[in-house]
Amino acid sequence: MTKPILPGEVAAAVVDPVAYGTWDGLHQQLAWARANAPLAVAENPDHDPFWLVTRHADVMAIGRDPQRFANAVRPTVLTNRDGEALARAATPGNDGHLIRSLVQMDAPDHMKYRLLTQSWFMPKNLKQVEDRIRQIARETVDKLLATGGECDFARDVAAHYPLHVVMDILGVPPEDEPRMLMLTQQLFGSTDPDLNRSREAITSAEQAIAMLHYVIADFENYFRELTADRRANPRQDIATVIANATIDGGQIPDRELAGYYMIIATAGHDTTSASTAGAIMELAKNPALFERFRAADSDKAGLIEEAIRWTTPVQHFMRTARADVEIGGQQIREGDWLMLNYVSANRDEAVFGDAFAFDPDRAKNQQIAFGFGAHVCLGQHLARMEMRIMMEELLPRLKKLELAGEPARVESVFVGGLKRLPIRFEAA
Ligand code: HEM
């Protein structure tokens, strides 16, 4: 069976940060792929070829089969050829993972590490932190209202709230949050000249790796001190759980320890802030929807689920085939690299009626923004809870909400969403 090859413009769009920033054109390319070549190879000059997986059903099938579709073998986030070679040269055992967190692990390590904190992130346990999160949400809303009627919701509000929550839960004190925010944006938004460390366009893989090394070293130094402190003075936070956990009877090795903190510290805020800002953008555009959801007793669940589908903050993850396997009618070979494109899967017309409409009343919203299978987002219940609490605290305190300018999206192939959302509002 010969491999289907994607047209050059589709292949180019899915690796282009600017396409994710402009968004509409990217959706046209992805819709074409879903209809004509849902599982086909993207060939680009700077990247190794990879299968672009655009259908919801295929993303699910791959997620549910971690034995054959692995995370540890090759980069889990799209990396160009030079970048992967440099990362391999710069990592222990040439494994190419600058960070070794849950995301870069396969069985048996993955589940051992995941189980250390999994119960902490379950809804039952999260009830214990609900009051604290509500307090953070109220303080955030107070600050928003104090801006006097106009602000950039993405920058001034959404960027801070999930960060406060995740740092509070992790055990990072408020005075260190700006450093964490900057480092996360540098880690994830490193292709966006507005967000990366040098504030310049990154033009070479060497530059990108050098910048990431700085960012990771900063994180590691910080968490080394936190670990020492929590081993000496345990508290009720996740840092204490991680610092004192044992794996196979010993302490967690330094690299995995830093990776664990980093994934919790970073995975939870740009993502949740993107979907929170996405919800506010749609409410600001649609007065009837805003009126409905600002009623204190309105059920916010549908709004939240749809905002997560609509924004799809994590735009892709990569997998590598460990064996020959047939999927979606295509023959995948051992060693092949695959891009699970969540942006596409969340607009799949076969699953979502009127996929390009924002509809909080979808009967059964099967959004796949949190992934699927063994690696499904550890923080998904926390993310939903944070968004619900923010909507409950914010919307009833507003009388009017509208856009005050053009929103802008992050230029990144990995974690995306709004970097600018100018709004105008009146307090209730
Ligand atoms: C709307 C917000 C969020 C979105 C869209 C999101 C999305 C994702 C996705 C797509 C994955 C990979 C799933 C896969 O490979 O199948 C993931 C993994 C993960 N997420 Fe989230 N996430 C969000 C919020 C959070 C929060 C609040 C936390 C916790 C602080 C968190 C922690 C994690 C962790 C630790 C993993 C790695 C799990 C593993 O590999 O076993 N995420 N997330």
Coordinates of C-alpha atoms and ligand atoms in Angstrom, one line a residue:
M1 CA 0.0 0.0 0.0
T2 CA 1.5 3.4 -0.9
K3 CA 1.3 6.2 1.6
P4 CA -1.1 9.1 0.7
I5 CA 0.8 12.4 0.6
L6 CA -0.9 15.6 1.6
P7 CA -0.8 18.6 -0.8
G8 CA 2.1 21.0 0.0
E9 CA -0.2 23.8 1.3
V10 CA -1.9 21.5 3.9
A11 CA 1.5 20.0 5.0
A12 CA 2.9 23.5 5.3
A13 CA 0.0 24.9 7.3
V14 CA 0.0 22.3 10.1
V15 CA 3.7 23.1 10.9
D16 CA 3.4 26.9 10.6
P17 CA 3.0 28.8 13.9
V18 CA 1.6 31.8 11.9
A19 CA -1.2 29.6 10.5
Y20 CA -2.3 28.7 14.1
G21 CA -2.2 32.4 14.9
T22 CA -4.4 33.3 11.9
W23 CA -6.6 30.2 12.5
D24 CA -9.3 30.5 9.7
G25 CA -7.0 29.5 6.8
L26 CA -5.7 26.6 8.9
H27 CA -9.3 25.4 9.5
Q28 CA -9.9 25.3 5.7
Q29 CA -6.8 23.1 5.2
L30 CA -7.8 20.8 8.0
A31 CA -11.4 20.5 6.7
W32 CA -10.0 19.6 3.3
A33 CA -7.8 16.9 4.9
R34 CA -10.7 15.4 6.9
A35 CA -12.8 15.2 3.7
N36 CA -10.1 14.0 1.3
A37 CA -7.1 12.6 3.1
P38 CA -7.9 12.1 6.8
L39 CA -4.8 10.1 7.5
A40 CA -2.0 11.1 5.2
V41 CA 1.7 12.1 5.3
A42 CA 2.8 15.7 5.7
E43 CA 6.2 16.3 3.9
N44 CA 8.0 19.5 4.7
P45 CA 11.5 20.5 4.0
D46 CA 12.6 21.0 7.6
H47 CA 10.7 18.2 9.3
D48 CA 10.8 14.4 9.1
P49 CA 7.6 13.3 7.4
F50 CA 4.7 12.5 9.7
W51 CA 1.2 11.3 9.5
L52 CA -1.4 14.0 10.0
V53 CA -4.3 12.6 11.9
T54 CA -7.3 14.8 11.5
R55 CA -10.4 12.7 12.3
H56 CA -11.8 12.4 15.8
A57 CA -12.2 8.6 15.5
D58 CA -8.5 8.1 14.5
V59 CA -7.2 10.4 17.3
M60 CA -9.2 8.4 19.8
A61 CA -8.1 5.0 18.4
I62 CA -4.4 6.1 18.6
G63 CA -4.8 7.5 22.1
R64 CA -6.4 4.3 23.4
D65 CA -3.4 2.2 22.2
P66 CA -0.3 3.5 24.0
Q67 CA 1.5 0.1 23.6
R68 CA 1.7 0.6 19.8
F69 CA 1.6 4.5 19.7
A70 CA 4.4 5.6 22.1
N71 CA 5.4 8.9 23.7
A72 CA 9.0 8.1 24.8
V73 CA 10.5 7.2 21.4
R74 CA 10.5 10.6 19.6
P75 CA 9.5 14.2 20.4
T76 CA 5.9 14.4 21.7
V77 CA 5.6 17.9 20.3
L78 CA 6.4 18.7 16.7
T79 CA 10.1 19.4 16.4
N80 CA 12.0 20.1 13.2
R81 CA 14.8 17.8 12.0
D82 CA 17.7 20.0 13.3
G83 CA 15.9 20.6 16.5
E84 CA 15.5 16.9 17.2
A85 CA 19.1 16.2 16.4
L86 CA 20.3 18.9 18.7
A87 CA 17.9 17.8 21.4
R88 CA 19.2 14.2 21.1
A89 CA 22.8 15.5 21.4
A90 CA 21.8 17.5 24.5
T91 CA 20.0 14.8 26.4
P92 CA 21.0 11.8 28.5
G93 CA 21.1 8.6 26.4
N94 CA 20.3 10.8 23.4
D95 CA 16.6 10.3 24.1
G96 CA 15.9 13.8 22.7
H97 CA 13.5 14.8 25.6
L98 CA 14.7 18.0 27.1
I99 CA 12.2 17.4 29.9
R100 CA 11.2 13.9 31.1
S101 CA 7.7 14.3 32.5
L102 CA 4.6 12.1 32.3
V103 CA 4.1 13.2 28.8
Q104 CA 7.5 11.7 27.6
M105 CA 7.0 8.4 29.4
D106 CA 5.6 5.0 28.3
A107 CA 4.6 2.0 30.4
P108 CA 5.7 0.9 32.9
D109 CA 7.1 4.2 34.2
H110 CA 4.2 6.3 33.0
M111 CA 1.6 4.8 35.2
K112 CA 3.9 4.5 38.2
Y113 CA 4.6 8.3 38.0
R114 CA 1.0 9.2 37.1
L115 CA -0.5 7.4 40.1
L116 CA 1.6 9.5 42.5
T117 CA -0.7 12.5 42.0
Q118 CA -3.7 11.1 40.1
S119 CA -6.1 10.8 43.0
W120 CA -5.2 14.4 44.0
F121 CA -6.7 15.6 40.7
M122 CA -9.9 13.6 41.0
P123 CA -13.2 15.6 41.6
K124 CA -13.6 14.2 45.1
N125 CA -10.3 15.5 46.3
L126 CA -10.7 18.8 44.3
K127 CA -13.7 19.7 46.5
Q128 CA -11.2 20.4 49.2
V129 CA -9.7 23.2 47.1
E130 CA -12.9 24.6 45.7
D131 CA -13.2 27.4 48.4
R132 CA -9.7 28.4 47.9
I133 CA -10.2 28.6 44.1
R134 CA -13.3 30.6 44.5
Q135 CA -11.4 33.1 46.6
I136 CA -8.8 33.4 43.9
A137 CA -11.5 33.9 41.3
R138 CA -13.2 36.6 43.4
E139 CA -9.9 38.5 43.8
T140 CA -9.4 38.2 40.1
V141 CA -12.9 39.6 39.3
D142 CA -12.3 42.4 41.8
K143 CA -9.2 43.4 39.9
L144 CA -11.0 43.2 36.6
L145 CA -13.8 45.5 37.8
A146 CA -11.2 47.9 39.2
T147 CA -9.8 48.4 35.6
G148 CA -12.9 50.6 35.1
G149 CA -14.6 49.2 32.1
E150 CA -12.0 48.3 29.5
C151 CA -9.1 45.8 29.6
D152 CA -7.3 43.1 27.7
F153 CA -9.0 40.1 29.2
A154 CA -6.4 37.6 27.9
R155 CA -3.4 39.5 29.2
D156 CA -4.9 41.2 32.3
V157 CA -7.2 38.5 33.6
A158 CA -7.2 35.1 32.0
A159 CA -3.4 34.7 32.1
H160 CA -3.3 35.2 35.9
Y161 CA -6.2 33.3 37.4
P162 CA -5.2 29.7 36.4
L163 CA -1.6 30.5 37.2
H164 CA -2.6 31.6 40.8
V165 CA -4.7 28.4 41.2
V166 CA -2.0 26.0 39.9
M167 CA 0.8 27.7 41.9
D168 CA -1.3 27.7 45.0
I169 CA -2.1 24.0 44.6
L170 CA 1.6 23.2 43.8
G171 CA 2.9 25.3 46.7
V172 CA 4.7 28.1 44.8
P173 CA 4.4 31.4 46.8
P174 CA 2.6 34.4 45.0
E175 CA 5.8 36.4 44.7
D176 CA 7.3 33.7 42.5
E177 CA 4.4 33.6 40.1
P178 CA 5.6 36.2 37.6
R179 CA 8.7 34.1 37.1
M180 CA 6.7 31.0 36.5
L181 CA 4.3 32.8 34.1
M182 CA 7.3 34.1 32.1
L183 CA 9.0 30.7 32.0
T184 CA 5.8 28.9 30.9
Q185 CA 5.2 31.3 28.1
Q186 CA 8.8 31.0 27.0
L187 CA 8.5 27.2 27.1
F188 CA 5.2 26.9 25.1
G189 CA 5.0 30.1 23.1
S190 CA 8.7 30.0 22.1
T191 CA 8.0 30.6 18.4
D192 CA 5.9 33.7 19.1
P193 CA 8.1 36.8 19.0
D194 CA 5.8 38.5 21.6
L195 CA 6.4 35.8 24.1
N196 CA 9.8 34.2 23.7
R197 CA 12.8 34.9 25.8
S198 CA 14.7 37.1 23.3
R199 CA 11.6 38.8 22.0
E200 CA 12.8 38.2 18.5
A201 CA 11.8 35.8 15.9
I202 CA 13.5 32.4 16.4
T203 CA 15.1 31.6 13.1
S204 CA 17.3 28.6 13.8
A205 CA 16.9 25.3 15.7
E206 CA 20.2 26.2 17.6
Q207 CA 18.6 29.4 18.9
A208 CA 15.4 27.6 19.9
I209 CA 17.3 24.8 21.8
A210 CA 19.6 27.3 23.5
M211 CA 16.6 29.3 24.6
L212 CA 14.8 26.3 25.9
H213 CA 17.9 25.2 27.8
Y214 CA 17.9 28.5 29.7
V215 CA 14.3 28.2 30.4
I216 CA 14.5 24.6 31.7
A217 CA 17.6 25.4 33.8
D218 CA 15.7 28.3 35.4
F219 CA 12.8 25.9 36.3
E220 CA 15.2 23.2 37.6
N221 CA 17.0 25.6 39.9
Y222 CA 13.8 26.9 41.3
F223 CA 12.2 23.5 41.9
R224 CA 15.5 22.1 43.5
E225 CA 15.1 24.6 46.3
L226 CA 11.3 23.9 46.7
T227 CA 12.0 20.1 46.9
A228 CA 14.6 20.6 49.7
D229 CA 12.2 22.8 51.6
R230 CA 9.3 20.3 51.3
R231 CA 11.5 17.4 52.4
A232 CA 12.4 19.3 55.5
N233 CA 9.0 21.0 56.0
P234 CA 6.1 19.0 54.5
R235 CA 2.9 20.9 53.8
Q236 CA -0.6 20.2 52.3
D237 CA 0.5 20.9 48.7
I238 CA 1.5 18.9 45.6
A239 CA 5.2 19.9 46.0
T240 CA 5.2 17.9 49.2
V241 CA 3.6 14.9 47.5
I242 CA 6.2 15.0 44.7
A243 CA 9.2 15.8 46.8
N244 CA 8.5 12.9 49.2
A245 CA 7.2 10.3 46.7
T246 CA 9.1 7.1 46.1
I247 CA 9.5 5.2 42.9
D248 CA 10.6 1.6 43.0
G249 CA 11.6 2.1 46.7
G250 CA 13.8 5.2 46.1
Q251 CA 13.5 8.9 45.8
I252 CA 12.4 10.2 42.3
P253 CA 15.6 10.9 40.3
D254 CA 16.4 14.6 39.8
R255 CA 15.5 14.7 36.1
E256 CA 12.1 13.1 36.6
L257 CA 11.5 15.2 39.7
A258 CA 12.0 18.5 37.8
G259 CA 9.9 17.1 34.9
Y260 CA 7.0 16.4 37.3
Y261 CA 7.0 19.9 38.7
M262 CA 7.3 21.4 35.3
I263 CA 4.4 19.5 33.8
I264 CA 2.1 20.4 36.6
A265 CA 3.4 24.0 36.8
T266 CA 3.1 24.6 33.0
A267 CA 0.3 22.3 31.7
G268 CA -2.4 23.9 33.8
H269 CA -2.4 27.6 33.1
D270 CA -1.8 28.7 29.5
T271 CA -4.3 26.0 28.6
T272 CA -7.0 26.9 31.1
S273 CA -6.5 30.6 30.5
A274 CA -7.0 30.1 26.7
S275 CA -10.3 28.3 27.1
T276 CA -11.5 30.9 29.7
A277 CA -10.7 33.7 27.3
G278 CA -12.3 31.8 24.5
A279 CA -15.6 31.6 26.5
I280 CA -15.5 35.3 27.3
M281 CA -14.8 36.1 23.6
E282 CA -17.9 34.3 22.5
L283 CA -20.1 35.8 25.2
A284 CA -18.7 39.3 24.3
K285 CA -19.8 38.7 20.7
N286 CA -23.2 37.3 21.5
P287 CA -25.4 39.5 23.8
A288 CA -28.2 36.9 24.1
L289 CA -25.7 34.2 25.2
F290 CA -24.2 36.6 27.7
E291 CA -27.6 37.5 29.1
R292 CA -28.4 33.8 29.5
F293 CA -25.2 32.8 31.3
R294 CA -24.9 35.8 33.5
A295 CA -28.0 34.7 35.3
A296 CA -26.7 33.4 38.6
D297 CA -28.6 30.1 38.4
S298 CA -27.7 29.2 34.8
D299 CA -26.0 25.9 34.4
K300 CA -22.5 26.7 33.0
A301 CA -21.5 23.1 32.1
G302 CA -22.4 23.3 28.4
L303 CA -20.7 26.7 28.0
I304 CA -17.5 25.4 29.5
E305 CA -17.4 22.2 27.5
E306 CA -18.0 24.1 24.2
A307 CA -15.4 26.8 25.1
I308 CA -12.9 24.0 25.5
R309 CA -13.8 22.4 22.2
W310 CA -13.9 25.8 20.5
T311 CA -10.5 26.9 21.6
T312 CA -8.7 23.6 21.8
P313 CA -5.7 25.1 23.6
V314 CA -3.5 22.1 23.1
Q315 CA -3.4 21.9 19.4
H316 CA -1.4 18.7 18.9
F317 CA 0.6 16.0 20.4
M318 CA 2.9 13.5 18.5
R319 CA 3.0 9.7 18.9
T320 CA 5.5 7.2 17.4
A321 CA 4.4 3.8 16.1
R322 CA 6.2 0.9 18.0
A323 CA 4.9 -1.7 15.5
D324 CA 3.3 -2.0 12.1
V325 CA -0.4 -1.2 12.5
E326 CA -3.4 -0.5 10.2
I327 CA -5.5 2.4 11.3
G328 CA -8.1 4.5 9.4
G329 CA -7.5 2.2 6.4
Q330 CA -3.8 3.2 6.2
Q331 CA -0.8 1.0 6.9
I332 CA 1.4 2.7 9.5
R333 CA 5.0 1.3 9.8
E334 CA 7.0 0.9 13.0
G335 CA 8.9 4.1 13.6
D336 CA 6.4 6.3 11.8
W337 CA 5.6 9.6 13.5
L338 CA 2.1 10.9 13.9
M339 CA 0.5 14.3 14.7
L340 CA -2.7 14.0 16.6
N341 CA -4.3 17.3 15.5
Y342 CA -6.8 18.1 18.2
V343 CA -7.8 21.4 16.4
S344 CA -9.1 19.3 13.5
A345 CA -10.6 16.4 15.6
N346 CA -12.6 19.0 17.5
R347 CA -14.2 20.4 14.3
D348 CA -14.8 16.9 12.8
E349 CA -18.2 17.2 11.0
A350 CA -18.8 13.4 11.6
V351 CA -19.0 14.0 15.3
F352 CA -20.1 17.6 15.8
G353 CA -23.2 18.9 14.0
D354 CA -22.5 22.4 12.7
A355 CA -18.9 22.0 13.9
F356 CA -18.1 25.6 13.1
A357 CA -20.8 27.1 15.3
F358 CA -20.3 27.9 19.0
D359 CA -23.1 26.0 20.6
P360 CA -23.2 25.5 24.4
D361 CA -26.3 23.3 23.9
R362 CA -24.7 20.4 22.2
A363 CA -26.5 17.3 23.5
K364 CA -23.4 15.3 24.0
N365 CA -20.2 17.3 23.6
Q366 CA -17.5 14.8 22.7
Q367 CA -14.7 17.3 22.6
I368 CA -11.3 15.7 22.7
A369 CA -9.3 18.7 23.8
F370 CA -8.0 16.8 26.8
G371 CA -6.7 14.0 24.7
F372 CA -7.8 10.4 25.2
G373 CA -6.4 7.2 26.8
A374 CA -3.5 6.6 29.1
H375 CA -2.2 10.2 28.8
V376 CA -5.6 11.9 29.0
C377 CA -5.2 15.3 30.7
L378 CA -4.5 14.8 34.4
G379 CA -5.9 18.2 35.2
Q380 CA -9.1 18.0 33.2
H381 CA -11.4 18.1 36.2
L382 CA -9.4 21.0 37.7
A383 CA -9.6 22.9 34.4
R384 CA -13.4 22.5 34.2
M385 CA -13.8 23.5 37.9
E386 CA -11.7 26.6 37.5
M387 CA -13.6 27.7 34.5
R388 CA -17.0 27.0 36.1
I389 CA -16.0 29.0 39.2
M390 CA -14.7 31.9 37.2
M391 CA -17.9 32.1 35.1
E392 CA -20.0 31.9 38.3
E393 CA -18.0 34.7 40.0
L394 CA -17.6 36.9 37.0
L395 CA -20.7 36.9 34.8
P396 CA -23.3 37.9 37.4
R397 CA -21.2 40.9 38.3
L398 CA -21.3 42.2 34.7
K399 CA -24.2 44.1 33.1
K400 CA -22.7 44.5 29.7
L401 CA -19.9 42.9 27.8
E402 CA -18.6 43.5 24.3
L403 CA -15.4 43.3 22.3
A404 CA -13.3 46.5 22.3
G405 CA -10.9 45.6 19.5
E406 CA -9.6 42.7 17.5
P407 CA -8.7 39.6 19.4
A408 CA -5.3 38.0 18.5
R409 CA -4.1 34.4 18.8
V410 CA -0.7 33.1 19.9
E411 CA 1.5 32.0 17.0
S412 CA 2.4 28.5 18.2
V413 CA 1.9 25.0 16.7
F414 CA 1.6 23.5 20.2
V415 CA -0.3 25.5 22.9
G416 CA -2.4 28.2 21.3
G417 CA -5.3 30.4 22.2
L418 CA -5.9 34.1 22.6
K419 CA -3.0 36.4 23.5
R420 CA -5.1 39.5 23.2
L421 CA -8.8 40.0 23.9
P422 CA -9.8 43.6 24.3
I423 CA -13.2 43.9 26.1
R424 CA -15.4 46.7 27.3
F425 CA -17.8 46.0 30.1
E426 CA -20.2 47.6 32.6
A427 CA -20.4 46.3 36.2
A428 CA -23.8 45.1 37.4
Ligands
HEM1 C1 -8.4 23.5 29.2 C2 -7.3 23.2 29.9 C3 -6.5 22.0 29.5 C4 -6.4 21.4 28.3 C5 -7.1 21.7 27.0 C6 -5.4 20.3 28.5 C7 -5.0 19.4 27.5 C8 -4.2 18.3 27.6 C9 -3.9 17.3 26.6 C10 -4.4 17.3 25.2 C11 -3.0 16.4 27.2 C12 -2.4 15.2 26.5 C13 -3.4 14.1 26.4 C14 -3.0 12.9 25.6 O1 -1.8 12.8 25.2 O2 -3.8 12.0 25.3 C15 -2.8 16.8 28.6 C16 -2.0 16.2 29.5 C17 -1.8 16.6 30.7 N1 -2.3 17.7 31.4 FE1 -3.7 19.0 30.6 N2 -5.0 20.3 29.8 C18 -5.6 21.4 30.4 C19 -5.4 21.7 31.8 C20 -4.6 21.1 32.7 C21 -4.5 21.4 34.0 C22 -5.3 22.5 34.8 C23 -3.5 20.6 34.6 C24 -3.0 20.5 36.0 C25 -2.5 21.3 36.7 C26 -3.1 19.7 33.5 C27 -2.1 18.8 33.6 C28 -1.8 17.8 32.6 C29 -0.8 16.8 32.8 C30 0.0 16.5 34.1 C31 -0.8 16.0 31.6 C32 0.1 14.8 31.3 C33 -0.7 13.5 31.5 C34 0.0 12.3 31.1 O3 0.9 12.3 30.2 O4 -0.3 11.2 31.7 N3 -3.8 20.1 32.3 N4 -3.6 18.0 28.8

